[in-house]
Amino acid sequence: MILKTFGWSFGVTVAGLVVALYFWGWEGFAVVAILSILEISLSFDNAVVNAGVLKRMNEFWQKIFLTIGILIAVFGMRLVFPVLIVAVTAGVGPVEAVELALDDPDQYSQMVTDAHPSIAAFGGMFLLMIALNFLFEEREVMWARWLERPLSRLSRIDGFSVGVALAALLLTATTVASQAYQHGGHHADKTETVLLSGLAGLLTYLLVGGLSGYFENRLEDDQEKLEEEEEAARRAGKKTTVVGASGKAAFFLFLYLEVLDASFSFDGVIGAFAITNHIFWMALGLGIGAMYVRSLTIYLVRQGTLDDYRYLEHGAHYAIGALAVMLLISIRWHLPEVVTGLVGVGLIGWAFYSSVRANQREAAEGVEPKHVSAGG
């Protein structure tokens, strides 16, 4: 199971490290290895949340996620995205941006740092909406009942999570963004930039999340009708062809996963510039890490880990909320990457421990363990 799921990740790791060693020596080898570990540590909560969505997709779309999805994740977000940042902020073409990254990595890094407020606002708002919608949702399984129970009641207020997110964005734009951190320790007023980017992140979540939810609900309705038709056909001794809306539902869930991965990758890409300005070292290191995140997602789905450890999704969504807040704070103050990584890993580790303790307690009492529903 391990080799089948992580085989490609192991192979890409070996190939990437060999390439780094061959072209850039031991320094390139070490930096690529460090970046790989950085990406994995920052994205473990991403894998847990991905698994919660991916388990609702059939095997075909899970394979699409591992093939086309990984191409988007590695080449799109880890290689093309930093280049596009420079191209947009510097007003140059993508080719010129690549030449700038190779010929003048310091200026390239400066431009990415100066674009950080808009990146952090977009990613922070998208991730914040994910965390808020989880907290304001009524569910049977609760981890921190003292917090989740009163918050779940607020789900009865239409648009409450959007209102909270907009309030957070307004607070960020009028306080933190007025002294946004820039290259060299300088600060600049990025209020308008943060407002527009944050709104773009919020609208992206509402669009992609809304469409995926709509088609998922359509899929559930169609499946119920098909089951009724199949049962009626069986009683009449006839055969029926199963045709549903799974294609559209799976496509928008896939699109949602890609946008979710993009939002998580912002932190890793920006954090990588604290280690190196070399564009190819970044692409190799973050690409290797992204492969492991994908494989870990599939492993969690196939092993049923989220069902066995009921609080993992809770811990992951708390980590997402913490990451969203830290992204918004980082618009003004630089936060060490080790902090963001440890917060996420710590919350998920705590959730895992709580799940184990709960399972042991119920086993001792002879109670059948509770499992997380398909919808989380």
XYZ file of N, CA and C in Angstrom, residues 13-23 29:
36
model
N 11.414 12.210 -5.890
C 12.384 12.687 -4.908
C 13.811 12.335 -5.334
N 13.998 11.074 -5.688
C 15.334 10.629 -6.118
C 15.772 11.394 -7.360
N 14.877 11.502 -8.349
C 15.222 12.194 -9.592
C 15.540 13.659 -9.335
N 14.722 14.317 -8.519
C 14.944 15.730 -8.241
C 16.240 15.993 -7.514
N 16.549 15.159 -6.531
C 17.798 15.345 -5.781
C 19.013 15.032 -6.639
N 18.897 14.043 -7.516
C 20.005 13.719 -8.422
C 20.247 14.875 -9.390
N 19.186 15.439 -9.925
C 19.320 16.592 -10.830
C 19.983 17.762 -10.112
N 19.527 18.031 -8.886
C 20.106 19.137 -8.115
C 21.587 18.908 -7.842
N 21.933 17.667 -7.487
C 23.329 17.344 -7.205
C 24.185 17.431 -8.464
N 23.651 16.977 -9.587
C 24.418 16.950 -10.844
C 24.693 18.354 -11.371
N 23.682 19.216 -11.336
C 23.833 20.547 -11.933
C 24.378 21.591 -10.960
N 21.665 20.402 -3.752
C 21.067 19.199 -3.167
C 20.456 19.516 -1.801
